Amino acid sequence: MSGRVTIASVKLWPARAVLLCLGLLLAACPLPRSMSAAEPAATARSQPKRVLMLHSFGSEFRPWSEYARSIKVELERRSPWPVDIQEHTLISARSNGPGPEAPFVEYLASLYQGGLPDIVLSVGAPAARFAQRYRGKLFPNTPMVLTAVEQRLVSRFDLTDNDVVVAVRSDFLAAFENILQVLPDTKAIAVVIGASPHEKFWIDEMKRELEPLEGRVALTWYSDLSFDEILKRASTLPPHTMLFWGLMSVDASGVVHEGDIALRSLHAVANAPIFSYQEPFFGGSTVGGPMHSVAETSAKTVSAAIRILGGEKPANVKYDPIGFAPPKYDWRELQRWGISESRLPPGSEVVFREPPLWEIYRWQMLLIAAVILVQAGLISGLLHERRRRQIAEIESRQRLAELAHVNRYSAVGELTTSIAHELNQPLGSILTNAETAELMLKATSPDINEIRQILADIRRDDQRASEVIRRLRSVLKKTPFEIQDIELNDTVREAIGLVTAVADGRRITLTYMPVLADLHVRGDPVQIQQVVLNLIINAMDAISDADTGKREVSVSTMRAGNQAEIRVADTGPGIDASDLANVFNPFFTTKPEGMGMGLAIAKTIIEAHHGTIAASYQPAGGALFTIRLPIIR
Ligand code: ADP
């Protein structure tokens, strides 16, 4: 290292200095005889040990700041004596130019003129070099521990018997091979490193050490770039390029980077993972791998310091250079860059694992689970209720079907005479035609054509009779309530066919005017026919035999929006306004023989079809019943 070391700042602890002065004053005063003789060991124990800690770039420069912090904590914890740690910071390592080194040396010399420190601890290579260079002048016999210094930077030649070295050994090849191990597709590695003399030394060292990688991976060095430029490049790296964080104390434009702000801002913009070989940079920004362990170095440093302060000869305190600790990886970075844990070398430790969501949001999850359970309970309760309702609906339809069936029997009972009449007519013609044909066959030369005509008539009459019976059976058959797609015009026509003869018998004109379009609804055809039949029979009942005026029942269908409409109108007396609200009530009747169940059943049937039925009074006289059913297409 070529840099010369100069004072940058001196950090004295005023309270401790006052205590020290008091201590010196007390030491100068003659002690009472009893005290000085009785407690020499106790006095020695309470006497603070003065420790001078020398920083390299500054007390907040990583990685050395982390070593220094750990050493201080460990020393204060393990030291059997009170320790007075005084820290001095050098910054001459930051620049190439020779700094005013002499005044700083003078300053230290005058500062410790009255009493030298018990031990000097230098942290990092520049501090080690400074201490070695000026130990003769400043602390000729004071023991020194040179710590957190790479073994290559220790000047073995300048070492004295009072010096202990706690060196580290950086294996850059191992650090780079770790990158290729965890990310085997790596094609290039960009090395982020500053431009201070210390950093320049390391660029040359790394280049030499990494020669075996030539041809395997392309190396780029960012030492000539300002940090801003480095950030720009790092955000647009080509695929399969990784970043290696060497050191960034002073960049090429002379900007000094303290703490870990530089690394954090690189991490924020980089489009590639960052690796490093120093533990102080691990934990938030770098992926990990083999690294120098702060704990191991500081533990050895503190052990050395305590042994020396306890009176052991520094020459007897020796440590081998400390290599990389077993590899450690940041779980969050492994996740971010999709690095499989199976790629990590054996014996690796994965840290900063994020607990599963279940552990982070335990209470929230429990609450959500409870809400879901309650909801599931409610839903299953509702489903059960719905099922029960469906069963109840099916049962009620069944009852309705049975009731309707009974009602149909009573309605058809009224039609018996006219049905018998309707059947008699074709049967009578069949008999007459058959007799005629027999007579004709007795003739010597029967007219075959005439006989053929008679047989055709017989067949037609037979079909007519069969049709009457078929209709009757279909309306009387006991079927369960069965919803299907039906065409309403045909269904109504079928019902009318049953009562035509009755109307004829009562001298009533029964007209049917279906709309000239198909009306598709969902329904049970037998039930719908029963309703229509009921309305027609009621309409015919309303027209008294004595009435000599217009005797007419007109049935029509039409489409009203998305509803199909059936209208049954008559020329009877109509329904009294006071009765309009009651006609659909069970047992409401104005007929001496009536049961008052026809319209109540009709209403139930239509509502089971999601439709409506209404009665009204026509201005021209007579009643009008309107049924509406939803159209399906
Ligand atoms: P029922 O025919 O056994 O009386 P309904 O429920 O079919 O039972 O009819 C109830 C009552 O509604 C009838 O008694 C009658 O007073 C009245 N009604 C039904 N249709 C008509 C109509 N077209 N004109 C006049 N009144 C009617």
XYZ file of C-alpha atoms and ligand atoms in Angstrom:
660
model
C 0.000 0.000 0.000
C 1.410 3.332 -0.999
C -0.866 5.747 0.909
C 0.522 7.841 3.721
C -1.598 8.268 6.795
C -2.693 11.655 8.135
C -4.985 12.732 10.952
C -8.568 13.299 9.980
C -10.297 13.617 13.294
C -9.703 12.861 16.881
C -12.470 11.527 19.018
C -11.775 11.944 22.698
C -14.345 10.985 25.246
C -14.505 14.045 27.564
C -16.100 12.230 30.485
C -13.527 9.513 30.320
C -10.716 12.102 30.045
C -11.963 13.816 33.223
C -12.117 10.479 34.986
C -8.605 9.747 33.792
C -7.293 13.065 35.135
C -9.027 12.415 38.446
C -7.443 9.005 38.496
C -4.007 10.484 37.855
C -4.499 13.117 40.576
C -5.561 10.445 43.027
C -2.565 8.359 42.028
C -0.255 11.350 42.696
C -1.679 11.868 46.232
C -0.160 9.658 48.952
C -2.697 7.034 49.955
C -3.555 6.372 53.595
C -1.222 3.671 54.824
C -3.922 1.147 55.645
C -5.498 1.392 52.188
C -2.346 1.143 50.075
C -1.159 -1.885 51.988
C -4.448 -3.738 52.305
C -5.955 -3.540 48.772
C -3.265 -3.547 46.111
C -5.023 -6.256 44.052
C -8.383 -4.508 44.167
C -6.803 -1.215 43.069
C -5.097 -2.938 40.170
C -8.432 -4.458 39.128
C -10.326 -1.161 39.270
C -7.592 0.672 37.358
C -9.010 1.217 33.834
C -7.094 -0.189 30.894
C -6.478 2.428 28.279
C -7.126 1.143 24.800
C -6.312 3.190 21.720
C -8.343 2.147 18.706
C -7.125 3.328 15.333
C -9.627 3.300 12.425
C -8.561 3.151 8.784
C -11.015 5.154 6.669
C -13.387 6.376 9.368
C -15.311 4.943 12.266
C -18.355 4.355 10.048
C -16.673 2.768 7.039
C -17.689 -0.748 6.249
C -16.453 -3.408 6.580
C -14.024 -2.140 9.298
C -16.703 -0.285 11.271
C -18.436 -3.601 11.963
C -15.205 -5.226 13.170
C -14.486 -2.210 15.415
C -18.002 -2.182 16.850
C -17.907 -5.896 17.585
C -14.423 -5.674 19.163
C -15.530 -2.830 21.475
C -18.655 -4.668 22.628
C -16.762 -7.904 23.124
C -13.898 -6.211 24.965
C -16.196 -4.381 27.338
C -18.056 -7.608 27.976
C -15.068 -9.885 28.518
C -12.488 -7.570 30.085
C -11.892 -8.171 33.805
C -10.830 -4.511 34.094
C -12.719 -1.353 33.227
C -11.660 -0.296 29.760
C -11.192 3.226 28.482
C -11.341 3.040 24.696
C -10.120 6.090 22.844
C -10.716 6.154 19.094
C -8.788 7.979 16.414
C -9.705 8.006 12.795
C -7.388 8.228 9.798
C -8.562 9.255 6.402
C -5.294 9.597 4.522
C -6.019 6.185 3.018
C -8.796 7.823 1.030
C -6.487 9.874 -1.182
C -3.419 9.405 -3.264
C -1.677 12.589 -2.215
C 0.610 12.617 0.838
C -1.291 14.174 3.713
C 0.024 16.220 6.604
C 1.047 13.126 8.501
C 3.636 14.703 10.771
C 1.268 16.997 12.729
C -0.987 14.053 13.461
C 1.929 12.017 14.730
C 2.969 15.015 16.871
C -0.555 15.345 18.108
C -0.732 11.724 19.197
C 2.714 12.000 20.762
C 1.723 14.997 22.866
C -1.653 13.488 23.699
C -0.090 10.378 25.190
C 2.958 12.104 26.647
C 1.592 11.886 30.163
C 0.733 8.227 29.926
C 0.838 5.824 27.061
C -2.139 3.595 26.312
C -1.991 0.054 27.631
C -2.633 -1.340 24.177
C -3.102 -0.122 20.618
C -5.680 -1.787 18.383
C -5.512 -0.946 14.679
C -8.523 -1.862 12.564
C -7.919 -2.419 8.844
C -4.821 -2.302 6.708
C -4.192 1.484 6.471
C -4.374 1.831 10.265
C -2.063 -1.164 10.667
C 0.494 0.380 8.333
C 0.341 3.711 10.169
C 0.777 2.072 13.555
C 3.695 0.008 12.329
C 5.368 3.005 10.725
C 5.152 5.228 13.803
C 5.229 2.763 16.653
C 8.909 3.608 17.321
C 8.134 7.230 17.805
C 4.737 7.012 19.418
C 4.428 3.786 21.352
C 7.834 2.099 21.326
C 6.991 -0.473 23.985
C 3.204 -0.479 23.909
C 1.754 -3.757 22.732
C -0.217 -3.531 19.489
C -2.830 -5.781 17.934
C -3.158 -5.310 14.182
C -6.597 -6.648 13.374
C -8.983 -6.979 10.423
C -6.060 -6.663 8.091
C -5.517 -8.870 5.073
C -2.370 -10.907 5.560
C -0.840 -9.499 2.335
C -0.939 -5.993 3.791
C 0.980 -6.718 6.989
C 4.577 -5.553 6.796
C 6.245 -8.594 8.376
C 9.551 -6.826 8.254
C 8.321 -4.056 10.584
C 6.772 -6.366 13.141
C 8.230 -6.246 16.658
C 7.928 -8.589 19.610
C 5.213 -6.326 20.955
C 2.959 -6.812 17.926
C 0.209 -9.368 17.468
C -1.441 -9.788 14.095
C -5.035 -11.023 13.745
C -4.999 -11.207 9.966
C -7.620 -12.404 7.525
C -6.989 -14.273 4.301
C -9.202 -13.358 1.328
C -9.677 -16.096 -1.272
C -11.190 -14.246 -4.228
C -11.107 -17.296 -6.453
C -13.297 -19.145 -3.940
C -15.653 -16.161 -3.736
C -16.045 -16.014 -7.535
C -16.353 -19.763 -7.889
C -19.205 -19.571 -5.397
C -21.050 -17.310 -7.870
C -20.524 -19.815 -10.682
C -21.630 -22.614 -8.365
C -24.973 -21.056 -7.354
C -25.640 -19.438 -10.743
C -24.035 -21.769 -13.297
C -25.346 -19.749 -16.260
C -23.204 -16.769 -15.264
C -21.380 -15.349 -18.289
C -19.976 -12.128 -16.850
C -19.230 -10.572 -13.456
C -18.954 -6.823 -12.938
C -16.728 -5.916 -9.984
C -17.771 -2.824 -8.047
C -14.676 -1.322 -6.460
C -13.479 2.188 -5.649
C -10.385 4.094 -6.704
C -8.519 4.779 -3.449
C -4.929 3.481 -3.230
C -6.105 0.718 -0.933
C -8.780 -0.320 -3.415
C -6.378 -0.087 -6.363
C -4.062 -2.482 -4.583
C -6.884 -4.952 -4.357
C -7.867 -4.624 -8.025
C -4.396 -5.806 -9.021
C -4.498 -8.592 -6.459
C -7.902 -9.790 -7.564
C -6.993 -9.726 -11.246
C -3.966 -11.873 -10.523
C -5.863 -14.256 -8.303
C -8.758 -14.636 -10.735
C -6.632 -15.568 -13.731
C -7.814 -19.213 -13.619
C -11.307 -17.969 -14.486
C -10.175 -16.621 -17.840
C -12.330 -18.083 -20.583
C -14.995 -19.212 -18.103
C -16.400 -15.828 -17.212
C -15.819 -12.251 -18.427
C -14.757 -9.818 -15.706
C -15.522 -6.085 -15.860
C -14.021 -3.584 -13.428
C -16.019 -0.528 -12.373
C -13.056 1.180 -10.649
C -12.868 3.933 -13.293
C -16.531 4.908 -12.963
C -18.250 7.378 -10.693
C -20.750 5.704 -8.400
C -23.639 7.329 -10.279
C -22.396 5.752 -13.481
C -22.030 2.396 -11.694
C -25.680 2.618 -10.615
C -26.741 3.312 -14.209
C -24.813 0.346 -15.571
C -26.004 -1.957 -12.799
C -29.625 -1.238 -13.644
C -29.256 -2.386 -17.259
C -26.900 -5.326 -17.040
C -27.251 -7.925 -19.802
C -28.656 -11.321 -18.797
C -26.361 -13.754 -16.963
C -24.245 -10.918 -15.556
C -23.657 -10.754 -11.781
C -22.289 -8.026 -9.538
C -19.412 -8.479 -7.108
C -19.162 -5.893 -4.357
C -15.438 -5.506 -3.665
C -15.154 -2.272 -1.748
C -16.424 1.256 -2.277
C -14.638 3.711 -0.015
C -13.809 6.395 -2.567
C -15.145 6.244 -6.144
C -13.363 7.371 -9.330
C -14.837 10.869 -9.048
C -13.447 11.228 -5.514
C -16.755 10.840 -3.691
C -16.364 9.118 -0.308
C -18.914 6.437 0.528
C -19.405 5.841 4.214
C -21.662 3.249 5.829
C -23.728 0.984 3.626
C -25.715 3.623 1.744
C -23.811 2.974 -1.503
C -24.441 -0.758 -1.360
C -28.110 -0.254 -0.509
C -28.608 2.129 -3.430
C -26.885 -0.360 -5.735
C -29.168 -3.099 -4.441
C -32.205 -0.911 -5.086
C -31.425 -0.424 -8.791
C -29.421 -3.496 -9.805
C -31.081 -5.947 -12.174
C -28.680 -8.696 -11.083
C -27.725 -10.338 -7.780
C -24.847 -8.847 -5.751
C -22.183 -11.010 -4.117
C -19.516 -10.052 -1.589
C -16.871 -11.715 0.526
C -17.341 -9.542 3.606
C -19.925 -10.335 6.263
C -20.485 -6.635 7.092
C -22.081 -6.281 3.638
C -24.310 -9.309 4.196
C -27.900 -9.025 5.382
C -30.148 -7.097 3.036
C -28.152 -6.463 -0.107
C -25.921 -9.387 -0.979
C -26.713 -13.017 -1.780
C -23.950 -14.485 0.386
C -21.375 -17.234 0.029
C -18.042 -17.780 1.782
C -17.240 -14.599 3.763
C -15.013 -13.213 6.497
C -16.743 -13.606 9.820
C -16.771 -10.492 12.002
C -17.427 -12.537 15.131
C -14.443 -14.827 14.631
C -11.988 -12.000 13.977
C -13.210 -9.843 16.845
C -13.247 -12.792 19.273
C -9.588 -13.524 18.472
C -8.673 -9.837 18.688
C -10.301 -9.476 22.097
C -8.684 -12.687 23.343
C -5.299 -11.361 22.248
C -5.924 -7.965 23.902
C -7.032 -9.506 27.220
C -4.071 -11.879 27.318
C -1.676 -9.007 26.697
C -3.378 -6.663 29.152
C -3.204 -9.496 31.684
C 0.561 -9.538 31.371
C 1.228 -12.188 28.724
C 4.056 -11.452 26.299
C 2.700 -10.411 22.884
C 5.331 -12.579 21.208
C 3.571 -15.607 22.720
C 0.183 -14.658 21.301
C -0.021 -15.926 17.729
C -2.881 -16.565 15.333
C -2.966 -17.988 11.872
C -4.692 -15.815 9.254
C -8.447 -16.354 9.374
C -9.985 -17.663 6.150
C -13.589 -17.470 5.028
C -16.248 -18.819 7.357
C -18.585 -21.589 6.079
C -20.904 -20.104 3.410
C -24.021 -18.240 4.482
C -26.861 -17.147 2.215
C -29.700 -14.661 2.484
C -32.961 -16.557 1.916
C -34.703 -13.400 0.640
C -32.070 -12.923 -2.088
C -32.198 -16.611 -3.041
C -35.947 -16.203 -3.530
C -35.601 -12.952 -5.436
C -33.132 -14.351 -7.953
C -34.619 -17.823 -8.157
C -31.529 -19.564 -6.766
C -32.377 -23.091 -5.708
C -31.084 -24.186 -2.319
C -29.940 -27.407 -3.984
C -27.234 -25.347 -5.741
C -25.698 -24.205 -2.438
C -22.484 -25.918 -1.356
C -22.785 -28.558 1.379
C -22.692 -27.133 4.906
C -24.191 -23.805 3.810
C -26.383 -21.892 6.204
C -29.469 -20.077 4.930
C -30.469 -17.117 7.080
C -33.204 -14.452 7.132
C -35.836 -16.999 6.248
C -39.170 -15.261 6.302
C -41.676 -17.080 8.435
C -44.601 -18.484 6.476
C -47.632 -16.220 6.072
C -49.411 -18.378 8.595
C -46.993 -17.282 11.319
C -46.895 -13.608 10.332
C -50.654 -13.157 10.126
C -51.590 -15.774 12.722
C -54.482 -13.835 14.290
C -55.775 -12.481 11.026
C -55.723 -15.974 9.514
C -57.480 -17.423 12.532
C -60.116 -14.730 12.258
C -60.575 -15.349 8.532
C -60.760 -19.117 9.138
C -63.383 -18.528 11.838
C -65.404 -16.282 9.511
C -65.159 -18.877 6.729
C -66.272 -21.608 9.118
C -69.242 -19.573 10.288
C -70.093 -18.765 6.679
C -69.762 -22.417 5.682
C -72.080 -23.321 8.548
C -74.606 -20.715 7.455
C -74.394 -21.792 3.827
C -74.850 -25.466 4.651
C -77.758 -24.495 6.919
C -79.319 -22.503 4.099
C -78.721 -25.319 1.617
C -80.378 -27.742 4.015
C -83.267 -25.321 4.398
C -83.518 -24.961 0.618
C -83.562 -28.705 0.186
C -86.330 -28.994 2.779
C -88.233 -26.259 0.992
C -87.862 -28.061 -2.332
C -89.153 -31.274 -0.770
C -92.057 -29.331 0.745
C -92.779 -27.750 -2.638
C -92.782 -31.139 -4.355
C -95.131 -32.481 -1.687
C -97.452 -29.489 -2.013
C -97.528 -29.896 -5.799
C -98.374 -33.521 -5.295
C -101.270 -32.554 -3.056
C -102.309 -29.965 -5.595
C -102.222 -32.550 -8.369
C -104.399 -34.860 -6.305
C -106.833 -32.091 -5.426
C -106.935 -30.967 -9.025
C -107.638 -34.507 -10.078
C -110.640 -34.722 -7.777
C -111.792 -31.362 -9.063
C -111.470 -32.554 -12.652
C -113.694 -35.518 -11.905
C -116.347 -33.206 -10.580
C -115.956 -30.889 -13.597
C -116.112 -33.769 -16.048
C -119.090 -35.133 -14.149
C -120.951 -32.049 -15.280
C -120.012 -32.879 -18.844
C -121.204 -36.468 -18.757
C -124.456 -35.803 -20.634
C -122.843 -33.846 -23.388
C -119.981 -36.348 -23.693
C -122.454 -39.180 -23.952
C -124.265 -37.165 -26.584
C -121.012 -36.553 -28.429
C -120.195 -40.252 -28.359
C -123.706 -41.260 -29.362
C -123.587 -39.246 -32.521
C -120.676 -41.087 -34.233
C -121.798 -44.428 -32.804
C -125.304 -43.857 -34.270
C -123.909 -42.981 -37.701
C -121.610 -46.018 -37.589
C -124.615 -48.277 -36.942
C -126.698 -46.673 -39.711
C -123.821 -46.838 -42.200
C -123.067 -50.462 -41.336
C -126.705 -51.456 -41.806
C -126.817 -49.634 -45.162
C -123.679 -51.406 -46.306
C -125.155 -54.806 -45.333
C -128.267 -54.102 -47.384
C -126.218 -53.009 -50.364
C -124.145 -56.174 -50.200
C -127.333 -58.249 -50.455
C -128.028 -56.739 -53.908
C -127.008 -58.781 -56.983
C -124.596 -56.179 -58.240
C -123.623 -54.017 -55.262
C -122.166 -50.592 -55.937
C -118.618 -51.100 -54.713
C -117.787 -47.423 -54.834
C -120.768 -46.561 -52.697
C -119.820 -49.269 -50.175
C -116.228 -47.939 -50.107
C -117.627 -44.475 -49.358
C -119.768 -45.890 -46.526
C -116.757 -47.680 -45.020
C -114.758 -44.439 -45.119
C -117.584 -42.700 -43.228
C -117.592 -45.518 -40.653
C -113.863 -45.124 -40.174
C -114.204 -41.306 -39.755
C -116.972 -41.654 -37.159
C -114.992 -44.239 -35.273
C -111.996 -41.920 -35.158
C -114.193 -39.105 -33.850
C -115.474 -41.317 -31.037
C -111.950 -42.463 -30.206
C -110.800 -38.853 -30.094
C -113.544 -37.996 -27.547
C -112.488 -40.909 -25.361
C -108.791 -40.039 -25.700
C -109.394 -36.453 -24.584
C -111.486 -37.588 -21.709
C -108.872 -40.075 -20.556
C -106.118 -37.540 -20.886
C -107.911 -34.984 -18.750
C -108.927 -37.555 -16.183
C -105.648 -39.422 -15.894
C -103.998 -39.162 -12.550
C -100.541 -37.844 -13.206
C -98.014 -36.207 -10.919
C -97.395 -32.500 -11.400
C -94.991 -32.558 -14.309
C -93.558 -29.389 -15.781
C -92.496 -29.475 -19.455
C -92.168 -27.157 -22.449
C -95.635 -26.740 -23.947
C -97.200 -24.737 -26.761
C -100.098 -22.906 -25.146
C -102.333 -22.482 -28.242
C -102.517 -26.264 -28.732
C -103.024 -26.963 -25.037
C -105.978 -24.543 -24.897
C -107.435 -25.924 -28.152
C -107.434 -29.429 -26.668
C -109.358 -28.245 -23.594
C -111.911 -26.457 -25.764
C -112.436 -29.652 -27.776
C -113.818 -31.276 -24.618
C -116.543 -28.721 -24.051
C -117.646 -27.925 -27.591
C -120.483 -30.428 -27.398
C -121.569 -29.057 -24.024
C -121.678 -25.542 -25.461
C -123.676 -26.807 -28.439
C -126.085 -28.534 -26.101
C -126.614 -25.278 -24.179
C -126.931 -23.219 -27.323
C -123.864 -21.236 -26.456
C -121.428 -20.091 -29.086
C -117.939 -21.120 -27.988
C -115.283 -19.348 -29.994
C -111.543 -19.716 -29.864
C -109.134 -17.119 -31.280
C -105.527 -18.197 -30.788
C -102.753 -15.692 -31.485
C -100.945 -16.328 -34.787
C -97.675 -17.211 -33.133
C -96.446 -20.037 -30.988
C -96.591 -19.411 -27.239
C -93.992 -21.548 -25.493
C -94.331 -21.770 -21.742
C -93.235 -24.220 -19.096
C -96.102 -26.063 -17.509
C -98.126 -29.182 -16.884
C -100.528 -29.408 -19.875
C -103.205 -31.373 -17.970
C -103.256 -28.783 -15.168
C -103.438 -25.832 -17.577
C -106.262 -27.532 -19.460
C -108.080 -28.072 -16.208
C -107.909 -24.348 -15.419
C -109.169 -23.394 -18.895
C -111.928 -26.002 -18.641
C -112.990 -24.629 -15.250
C -113.157 -21.079 -16.566
C -115.217 -22.147 -19.626
C -117.655 -24.227 -17.530
C -118.065 -21.273 -15.079
C -118.635 -18.948 -18.059
C -121.270 -21.284 -19.505
C -122.884 -21.660 -16.065
C -123.142 -17.856 -15.860
C -125.221 -17.728 -19.036
C -128.635 -18.865 -17.821
C -130.855 -21.034 -19.972
C -133.513 -18.349 -19.875
C -131.177 -15.708 -21.286
C -132.239 -14.962 -24.819
C -129.620 -12.319 -25.573
C -126.206 -12.971 -26.888
C -125.019 -16.353 -25.582
C -121.316 -16.446 -26.146
C -118.121 -17.640 -24.486
C -114.957 -16.477 -26.238
C -111.524 -17.843 -25.521
C -108.442 -16.157 -26.919
C -104.657 -16.217 -26.492
C -102.185 -13.416 -27.043
C -98.706 -12.289 -26.192
C -98.236 -9.415 -23.729
C -94.544 -8.578 -23.527
C -92.747 -11.643 -22.289
C -95.959 -13.192 -21.017
C -98.516 -15.441 -22.660
C -102.122 -14.525 -21.965
C -105.293 -16.633 -22.027
C -108.606 -14.768 -21.846
C -111.965 -16.327 -21.175
C -114.863 -13.855 -21.596
C -118.598 -14.451 -21.472
C -121.832 -12.601 -22.019
C -123.267 -13.550 -18.650
C -124.147 -11.131 -15.841
C -120.506 -10.722 -14.762
C -119.223 -10.727 -11.190
C -120.354 -8.223 -8.601
C -117.652 -5.715 -7.679
C -117.942 -6.858 -4.038
C -117.310 -10.482 -5.062
C -114.316 -9.813 -7.307
C -111.914 -10.051 -4.371
C -113.471 -13.294 -3.117
C -114.013 -15.475 -6.162
C -110.592 -17.129 -5.741
C -111.150 -17.906 -2.073
C -111.840 -21.566 -1.274
C -115.519 -22.413 -0.761
C -116.746 -19.142 -2.270
C -119.720 -19.972 -4.428
C -122.969 -18.402 -5.483
C -124.309 -21.620 -7.017
C -126.743 -23.758 -5.051
C -124.856 -26.966 -5.929
C -121.420 -25.305 -6.127
C -118.370 -26.293 -4.056
C -116.465 -23.017 -4.478
C -113.170 -24.876 -5.058
C -112.763 -24.488 -8.864
C -111.216 -20.996 -8.908
C -109.190 -21.580 -5.712
C -107.561 -24.623 -7.346
C -107.122 -22.708 -10.627
C -105.283 -19.922 -8.768
C -103.004 -22.408 -6.975
C -102.209 -24.160 -10.255
C -101.375 -20.922 -12.084
C -99.200 -19.632 -9.217
C -97.329 -22.944 -9.186
C -96.532 -22.088 -12.826
C -95.189 -18.667 -11.721
C -98.154 -17.012 -13.405
C -101.153 -14.898 -12.378
C -104.916 -15.206 -12.751
C -107.328 -12.294 -12.405
C -111.064 -11.752 -12.700
C -112.626 -8.559 -13.958
C -115.919 -7.091 -14.970
C -116.401 -6.157 -18.616
C -117.949 -2.728 -19.280
C -120.200 -4.278 -21.937
C -121.318 -6.884 -19.393
C -120.051 -10.346 -18.604
C -116.983 -11.584 -16.779
C -113.427 -11.711 -18.051
C -110.797 -14.054 -16.634
C -107.167 -13.435 -17.611
C -104.332 -15.902 -17.075
C -100.709 -14.852 -17.567
C -97.769 -17.244 -17.814
C -94.099 -16.428 -18.454
C -92.916 -17.141 -21.993
C -89.677 -19.104 -22.234
C -88.733 -18.286 -25.858
P -118.238 -23.038 -8.106
O -118.310 -23.028 -9.598
O -118.349 -24.365 -7.491
O -119.143 -22.025 -7.470
P -115.819 -21.674 -8.507
O -114.656 -21.475 -7.596
O -115.529 -22.232 -9.823
O -116.801 -22.557 -7.698
O -116.551 -20.308 -8.667
C -116.772 -19.474 -7.566
C -117.820 -18.444 -7.844
O -117.311 -17.428 -8.725
C -119.020 -18.930 -8.555
O -119.945 -19.497 -7.627
C -119.560 -17.624 -9.171
O -120.287 -16.883 -8.210
C -118.334 -16.860 -9.491
N -118.023 -16.958 -10.910
C -117.073 -17.730 -11.445
N -117.013 -17.549 -12.774
C -117.969 -16.647 -13.105
C -118.422 -16.041 -14.327
N -117.869 -16.315 -15.505
N -119.425 -15.141 -14.252
C -119.992 -14.846 -13.091
N -119.614 -15.372 -11.889
C -118.627 -16.265 -11.900
